[in-house]
Short mmCIF file of C-alpha atoms in Angstrom, two decimals:
data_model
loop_
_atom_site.label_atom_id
_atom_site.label_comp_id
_atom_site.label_asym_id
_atom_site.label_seq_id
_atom_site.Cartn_x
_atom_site.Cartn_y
_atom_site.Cartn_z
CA UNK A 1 0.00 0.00 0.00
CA UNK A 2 1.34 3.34 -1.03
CA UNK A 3 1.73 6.46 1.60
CA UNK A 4 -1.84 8.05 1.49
CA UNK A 5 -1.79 12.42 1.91
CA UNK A 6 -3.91 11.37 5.37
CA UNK A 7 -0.55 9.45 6.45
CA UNK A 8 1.65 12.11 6.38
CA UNK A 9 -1.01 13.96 9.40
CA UNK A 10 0.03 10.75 11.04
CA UNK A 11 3.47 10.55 10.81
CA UNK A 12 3.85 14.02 11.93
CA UNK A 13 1.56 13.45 14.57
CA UNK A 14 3.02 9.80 16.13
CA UNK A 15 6.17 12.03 15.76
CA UNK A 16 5.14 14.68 17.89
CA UNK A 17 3.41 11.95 20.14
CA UNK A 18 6.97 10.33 20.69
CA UNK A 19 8.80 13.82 21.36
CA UNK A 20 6.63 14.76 24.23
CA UNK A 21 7.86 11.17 25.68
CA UNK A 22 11.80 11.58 24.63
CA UNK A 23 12.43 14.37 25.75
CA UNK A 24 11.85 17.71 28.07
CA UNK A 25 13.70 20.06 26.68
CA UNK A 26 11.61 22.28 23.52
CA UNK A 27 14.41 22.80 21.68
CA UNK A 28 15.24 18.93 21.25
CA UNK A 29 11.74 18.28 20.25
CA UNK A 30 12.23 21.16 17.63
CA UNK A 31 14.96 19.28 16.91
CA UNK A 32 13.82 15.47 16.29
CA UNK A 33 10.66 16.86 14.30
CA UNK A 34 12.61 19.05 12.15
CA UNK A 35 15.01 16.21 10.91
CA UNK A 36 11.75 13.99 10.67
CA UNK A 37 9.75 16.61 8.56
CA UNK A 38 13.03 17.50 6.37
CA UNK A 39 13.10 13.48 5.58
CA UNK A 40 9.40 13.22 4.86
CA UNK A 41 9.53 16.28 2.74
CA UNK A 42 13.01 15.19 0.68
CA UNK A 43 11.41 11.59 0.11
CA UNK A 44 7.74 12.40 -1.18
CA UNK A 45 9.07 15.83 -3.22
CA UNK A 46 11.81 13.46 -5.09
CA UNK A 47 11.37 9.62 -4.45
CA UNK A 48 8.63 7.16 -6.11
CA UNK A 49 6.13 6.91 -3.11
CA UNK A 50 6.72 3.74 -0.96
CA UNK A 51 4.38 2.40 1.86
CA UNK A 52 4.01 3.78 4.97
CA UNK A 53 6.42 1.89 7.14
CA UNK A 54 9.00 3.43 4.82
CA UNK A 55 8.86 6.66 6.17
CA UNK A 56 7.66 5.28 10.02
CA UNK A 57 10.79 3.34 10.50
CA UNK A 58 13.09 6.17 9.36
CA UNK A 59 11.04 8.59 11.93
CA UNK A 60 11.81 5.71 14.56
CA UNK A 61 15.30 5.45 14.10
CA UNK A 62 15.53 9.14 13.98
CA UNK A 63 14.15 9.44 17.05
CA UNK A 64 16.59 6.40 18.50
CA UNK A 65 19.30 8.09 17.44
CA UNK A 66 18.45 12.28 18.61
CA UNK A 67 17.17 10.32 22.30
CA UNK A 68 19.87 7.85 22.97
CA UNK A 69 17.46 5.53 23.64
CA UNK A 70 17.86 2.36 22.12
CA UNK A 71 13.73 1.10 23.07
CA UNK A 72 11.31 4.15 23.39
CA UNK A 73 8.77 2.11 24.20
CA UNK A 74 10.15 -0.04 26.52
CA UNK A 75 7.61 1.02 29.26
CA UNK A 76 4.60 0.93 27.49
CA UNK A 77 5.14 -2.29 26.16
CA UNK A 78 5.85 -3.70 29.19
CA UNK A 79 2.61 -2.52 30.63
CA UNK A 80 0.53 -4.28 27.53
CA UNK A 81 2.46 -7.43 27.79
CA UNK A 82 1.44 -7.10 31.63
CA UNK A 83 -2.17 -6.31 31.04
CA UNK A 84 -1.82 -8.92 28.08
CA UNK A 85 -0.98 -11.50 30.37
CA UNK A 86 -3.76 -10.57 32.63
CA UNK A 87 -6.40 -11.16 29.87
CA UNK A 88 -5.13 -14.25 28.63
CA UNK A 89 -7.03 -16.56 30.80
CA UNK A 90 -10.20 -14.93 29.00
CA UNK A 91 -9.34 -15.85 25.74
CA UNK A 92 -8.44 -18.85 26.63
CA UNK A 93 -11.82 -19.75 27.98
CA UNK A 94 -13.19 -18.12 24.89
CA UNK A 95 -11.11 -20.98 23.14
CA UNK A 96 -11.96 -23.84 25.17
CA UNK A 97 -15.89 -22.74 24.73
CA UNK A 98 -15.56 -22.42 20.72
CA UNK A 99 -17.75 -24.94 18.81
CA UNK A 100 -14.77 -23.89 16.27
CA UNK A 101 -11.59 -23.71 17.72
CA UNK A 102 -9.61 -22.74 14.14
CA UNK A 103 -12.00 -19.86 13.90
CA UNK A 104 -11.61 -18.89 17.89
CA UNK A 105 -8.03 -18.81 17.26
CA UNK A 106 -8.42 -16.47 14.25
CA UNK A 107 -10.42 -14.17 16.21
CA UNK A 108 -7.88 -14.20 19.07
CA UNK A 109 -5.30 -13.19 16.75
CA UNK A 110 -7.11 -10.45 15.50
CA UNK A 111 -8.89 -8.94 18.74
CA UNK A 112 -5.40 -8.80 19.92
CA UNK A 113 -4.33 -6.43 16.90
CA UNK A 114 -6.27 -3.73 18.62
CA UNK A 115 -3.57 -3.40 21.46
CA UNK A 116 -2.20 -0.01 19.34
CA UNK A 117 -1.40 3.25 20.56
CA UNK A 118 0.03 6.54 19.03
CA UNK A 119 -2.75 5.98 16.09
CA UNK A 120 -4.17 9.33 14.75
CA UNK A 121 -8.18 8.99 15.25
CA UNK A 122 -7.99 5.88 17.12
CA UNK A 123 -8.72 5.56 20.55
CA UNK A 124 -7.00 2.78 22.52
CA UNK A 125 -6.13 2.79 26.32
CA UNK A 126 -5.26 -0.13 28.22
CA UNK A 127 -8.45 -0.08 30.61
CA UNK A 128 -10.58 0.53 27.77
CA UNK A 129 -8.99 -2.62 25.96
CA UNK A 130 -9.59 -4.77 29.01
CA UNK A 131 -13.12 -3.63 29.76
CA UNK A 132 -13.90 -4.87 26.30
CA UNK A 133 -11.94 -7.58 25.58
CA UNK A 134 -14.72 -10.29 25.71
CA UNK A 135 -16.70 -8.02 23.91
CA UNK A 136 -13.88 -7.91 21.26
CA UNK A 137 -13.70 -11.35 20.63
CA UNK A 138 -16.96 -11.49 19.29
CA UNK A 139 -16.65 -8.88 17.08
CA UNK A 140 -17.78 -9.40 13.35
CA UNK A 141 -14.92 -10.49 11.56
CA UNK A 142 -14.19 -9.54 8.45
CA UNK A 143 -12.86 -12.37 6.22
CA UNK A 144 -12.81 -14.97 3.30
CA UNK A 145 -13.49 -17.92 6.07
CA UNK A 146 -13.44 -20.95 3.55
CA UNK A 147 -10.25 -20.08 2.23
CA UNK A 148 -8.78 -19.16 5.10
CA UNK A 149 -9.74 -22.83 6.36
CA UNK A 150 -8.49 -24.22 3.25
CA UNK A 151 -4.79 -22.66 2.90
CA UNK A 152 -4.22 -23.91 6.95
CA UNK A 153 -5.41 -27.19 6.41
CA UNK A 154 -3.51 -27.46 3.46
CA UNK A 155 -0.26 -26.54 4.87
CA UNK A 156 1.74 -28.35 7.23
CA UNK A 157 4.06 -25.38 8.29
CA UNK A 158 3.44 -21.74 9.26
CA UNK A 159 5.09 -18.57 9.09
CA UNK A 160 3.65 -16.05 11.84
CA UNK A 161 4.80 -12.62 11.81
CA UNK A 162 3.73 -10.59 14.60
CA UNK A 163 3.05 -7.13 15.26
CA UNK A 164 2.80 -5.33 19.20
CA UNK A 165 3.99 -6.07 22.17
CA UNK A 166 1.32 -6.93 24.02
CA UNK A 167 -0.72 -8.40 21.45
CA UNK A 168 2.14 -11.06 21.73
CA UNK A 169 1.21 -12.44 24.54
CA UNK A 170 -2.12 -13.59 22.89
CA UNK A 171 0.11 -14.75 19.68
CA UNK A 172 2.55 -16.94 22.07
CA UNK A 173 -0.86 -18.85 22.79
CA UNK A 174 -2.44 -18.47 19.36
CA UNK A 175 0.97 -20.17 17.48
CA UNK A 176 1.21 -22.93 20.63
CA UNK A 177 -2.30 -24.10 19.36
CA UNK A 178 -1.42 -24.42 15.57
CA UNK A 179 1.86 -26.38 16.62
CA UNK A 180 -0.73 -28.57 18.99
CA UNK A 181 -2.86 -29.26 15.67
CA UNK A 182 0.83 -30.59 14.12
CA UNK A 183 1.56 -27.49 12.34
CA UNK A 184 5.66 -26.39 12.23
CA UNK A 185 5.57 -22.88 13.31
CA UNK A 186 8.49 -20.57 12.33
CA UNK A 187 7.20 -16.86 14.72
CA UNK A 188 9.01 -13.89 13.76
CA UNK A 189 9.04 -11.03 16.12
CA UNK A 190 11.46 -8.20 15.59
CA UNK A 191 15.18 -8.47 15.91
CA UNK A 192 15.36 -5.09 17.08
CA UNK A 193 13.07 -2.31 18.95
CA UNK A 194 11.19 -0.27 16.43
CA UNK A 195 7.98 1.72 17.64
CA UNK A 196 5.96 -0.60 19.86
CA UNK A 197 6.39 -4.23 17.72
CA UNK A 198 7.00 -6.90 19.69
CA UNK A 199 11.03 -8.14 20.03
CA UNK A 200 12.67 -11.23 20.76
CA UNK A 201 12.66 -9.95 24.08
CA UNK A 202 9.07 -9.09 24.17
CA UNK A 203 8.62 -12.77 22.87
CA UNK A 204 10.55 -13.83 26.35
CA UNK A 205 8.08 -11.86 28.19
CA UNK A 206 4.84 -14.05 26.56
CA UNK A 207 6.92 -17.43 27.78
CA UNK A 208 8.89 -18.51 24.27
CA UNK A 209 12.38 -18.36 25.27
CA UNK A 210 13.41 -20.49 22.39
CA UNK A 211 12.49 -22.96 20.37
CA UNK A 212 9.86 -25.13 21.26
CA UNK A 213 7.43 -28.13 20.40
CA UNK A 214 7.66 -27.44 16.50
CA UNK A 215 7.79 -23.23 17.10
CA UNK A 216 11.44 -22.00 15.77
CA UNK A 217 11.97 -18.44 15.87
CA UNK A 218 13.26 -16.42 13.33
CA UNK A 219 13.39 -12.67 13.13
CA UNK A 220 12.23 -10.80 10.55
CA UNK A 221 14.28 -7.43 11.25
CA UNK A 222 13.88 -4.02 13.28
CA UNK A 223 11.72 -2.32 10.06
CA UNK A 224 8.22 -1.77 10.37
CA UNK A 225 5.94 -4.65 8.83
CA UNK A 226 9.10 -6.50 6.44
CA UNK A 227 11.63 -5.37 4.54
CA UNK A 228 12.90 -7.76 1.56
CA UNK A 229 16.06 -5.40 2.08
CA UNK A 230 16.59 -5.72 5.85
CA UNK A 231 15.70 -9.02 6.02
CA UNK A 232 18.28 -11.50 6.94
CA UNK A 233 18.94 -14.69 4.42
CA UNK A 234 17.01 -17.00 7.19
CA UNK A 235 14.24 -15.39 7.42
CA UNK A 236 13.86 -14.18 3.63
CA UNK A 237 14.38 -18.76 2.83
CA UNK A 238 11.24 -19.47 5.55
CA UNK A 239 9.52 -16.20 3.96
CA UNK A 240 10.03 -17.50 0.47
CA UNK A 241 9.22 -21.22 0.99
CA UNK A 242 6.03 -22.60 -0.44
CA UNK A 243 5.49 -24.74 2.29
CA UNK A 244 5.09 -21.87 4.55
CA UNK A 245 1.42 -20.08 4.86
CA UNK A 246 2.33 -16.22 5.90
CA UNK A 247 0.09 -15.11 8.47
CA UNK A 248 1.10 -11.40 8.64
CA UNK A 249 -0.08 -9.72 11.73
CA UNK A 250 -1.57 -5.68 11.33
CA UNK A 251 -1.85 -3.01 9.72
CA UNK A 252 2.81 -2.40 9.47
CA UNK A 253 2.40 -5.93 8.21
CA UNK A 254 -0.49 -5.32 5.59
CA UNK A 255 1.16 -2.10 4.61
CA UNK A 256 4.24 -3.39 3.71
CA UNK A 257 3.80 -6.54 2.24
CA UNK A 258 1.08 -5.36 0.30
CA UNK A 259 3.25 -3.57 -1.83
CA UNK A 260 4.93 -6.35 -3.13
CA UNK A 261 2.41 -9.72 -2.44
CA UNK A 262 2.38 -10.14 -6.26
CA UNK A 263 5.46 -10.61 -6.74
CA UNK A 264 6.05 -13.81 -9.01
CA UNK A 265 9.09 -15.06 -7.62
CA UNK A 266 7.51 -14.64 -4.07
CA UNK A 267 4.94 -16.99 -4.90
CA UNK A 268 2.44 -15.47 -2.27
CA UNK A 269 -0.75 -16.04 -4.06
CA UNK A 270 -3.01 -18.39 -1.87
CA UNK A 271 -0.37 -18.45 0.95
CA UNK A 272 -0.77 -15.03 1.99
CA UNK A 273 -3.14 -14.04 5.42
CA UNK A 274 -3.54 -10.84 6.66
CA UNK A 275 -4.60 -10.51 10.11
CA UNK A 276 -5.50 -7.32 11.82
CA UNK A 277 -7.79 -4.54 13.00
CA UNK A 278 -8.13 -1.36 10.54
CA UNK A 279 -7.61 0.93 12.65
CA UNK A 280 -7.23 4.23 10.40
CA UNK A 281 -8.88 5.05 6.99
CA UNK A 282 -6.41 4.48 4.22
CA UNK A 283 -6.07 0.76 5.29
CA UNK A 284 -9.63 0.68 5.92
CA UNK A 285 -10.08 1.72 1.97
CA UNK A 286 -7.08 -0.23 0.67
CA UNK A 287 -8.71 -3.35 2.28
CA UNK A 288 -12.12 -2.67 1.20
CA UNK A 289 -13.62 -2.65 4.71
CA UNK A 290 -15.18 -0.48 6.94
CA UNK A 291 -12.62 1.96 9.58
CA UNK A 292 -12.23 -0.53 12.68
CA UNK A 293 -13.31 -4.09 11.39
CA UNK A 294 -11.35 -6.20 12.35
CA UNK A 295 -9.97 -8.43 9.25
CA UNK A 296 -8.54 -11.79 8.25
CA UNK A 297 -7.84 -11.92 4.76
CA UNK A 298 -6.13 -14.51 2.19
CA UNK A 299 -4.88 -12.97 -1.19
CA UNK A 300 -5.70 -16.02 -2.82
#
């Protein structure tokens, strides 16, 4: 999906969110926004337009760089892998309760997706998210259920790329339950902080250490959604495979990968899930759906 004019409002804006966290002083925030608008404005004046997560990981590592701080999120990630981890017992009774348990853990996986803050025009708090998280799970979903049914019965091994911390938590389960149904599972979280995706480390925090019971993990990079460029050679084999079904986790994900999902040498076509909550309008349009459905969706 290519940058939208309503993106830029939101780039500046998640910019300016971020500043007011990095740092006190009003001339470094002049500063870090500055270099962030100069970059936005060189690229779009000059450059083909790319997707989104183009421009939002070069803001993030900006902002790295100006604060010192290698994880500017560290905090609030660690309080939605903590309230995460305090709602997992409810989806996990909405799992046990399921009359389908492949389409309960489709719906987990995409509730979870609406653990996002910094989002221009969507509201998310953490004791909003848990006073509605039942609620959430029975949410229409938006999505091409018998084909989404058919591609994971008809392949044996997985590749799940995941999205927020926090919403890990409820992925660690989600992925445990495919490998229980004799799925291989290779889970990709990021190799490195960038905005509020889940890590390796944030991975640690939803109890997979390592590899386990058919789940290898394999990281896809520290970009925003994937980068065929930043990716290393192990992940870009799994992500290449045609044994693998990609189940791509929000809206970075759908950005990013949309822009190159047909692709011939990728081979994507029927092997290709996007899983997430829309949660502003240019994804909203892009996917054909209405501004916060939430959405499972094979390109098949």
């Amino acid at each position: 999906m290519k940058i939208k004019p309503e993106c830029l409002a939101c780039l500046v804006d998640r910019a300016h969110f971020e500043c007011d966290r990095l740092f006190r002083d009003e001339r470094e925030k002049f500063g870090a926004l500055g270099e962030v608008i100069r970059f936005l404005s060189t690229h779009l004046e000059t450059d083909e337009l790319h997707s989104p997560p183009f421009y939002g990981t070069e803001r993030e590592r900006i902002l790295q760089r100006r604060s010192g701080i290698r994880d500017p999120h560290a905090e609030a990630k660690r309080l939605n892998n903590a309230l995460a981890r305090s709602l997992l017992p409810a989806a996990e009774r909405f799992f046990e309760a399921a009359t389908d348990r492949l389409e309960a853990l489709i719906r987990i996986a995409a509730a979870a997706n609406s653990m996002e803050y910094g989002v221009k025009g969507y509201e998310y708090s953490e004791a909003r998210f848990a006073q509605i998280f039942d609620r959430t799970l029975h949410e229409p979903l938006v999505w091409n259920r018998p084909a989404i049914f058919t591609a994971i019965r008809a392949h044996e091994r997985i590749l799940y790329l995941t999205d927020n911390a926090g919403e890990i938590v409820f992925d660690a389960f989600v992925v445990r339950k495919l490998a229980n149904l004799g799925k291989v599972i290779v889970l990709s979280p990021k190799s490195a902080p960038v905005l509020n995706d889940a890590t390796v480390e944030d991975l640690k925090e939803a109890g997979i250490a390592g590899s386990e019971n058919g789940i290898r993990i394999v990281p896809s990079g520290a970009y925003i959604g994937l980068s065929l460029e930043e990716a290393t050679e192990a992940f870009l084999d799994v992500f290449r495979d045609e044994r693998y079904l990609v189940m791509a986790k929000g809206m970075g994900n759908y950005e990013a990968i949309s822009e190159f999902e047909t692709r011939a040498d990728l081979r994507l076509k029927g092997r290709l899930l996007y899983i997430l909550r829309a949660k502003c309008e240019p994804v909203a349009r892009s996917l054909g759906v209405n501004r916060g459905d939430l959405v499972a969706r094979l390109i098949a």
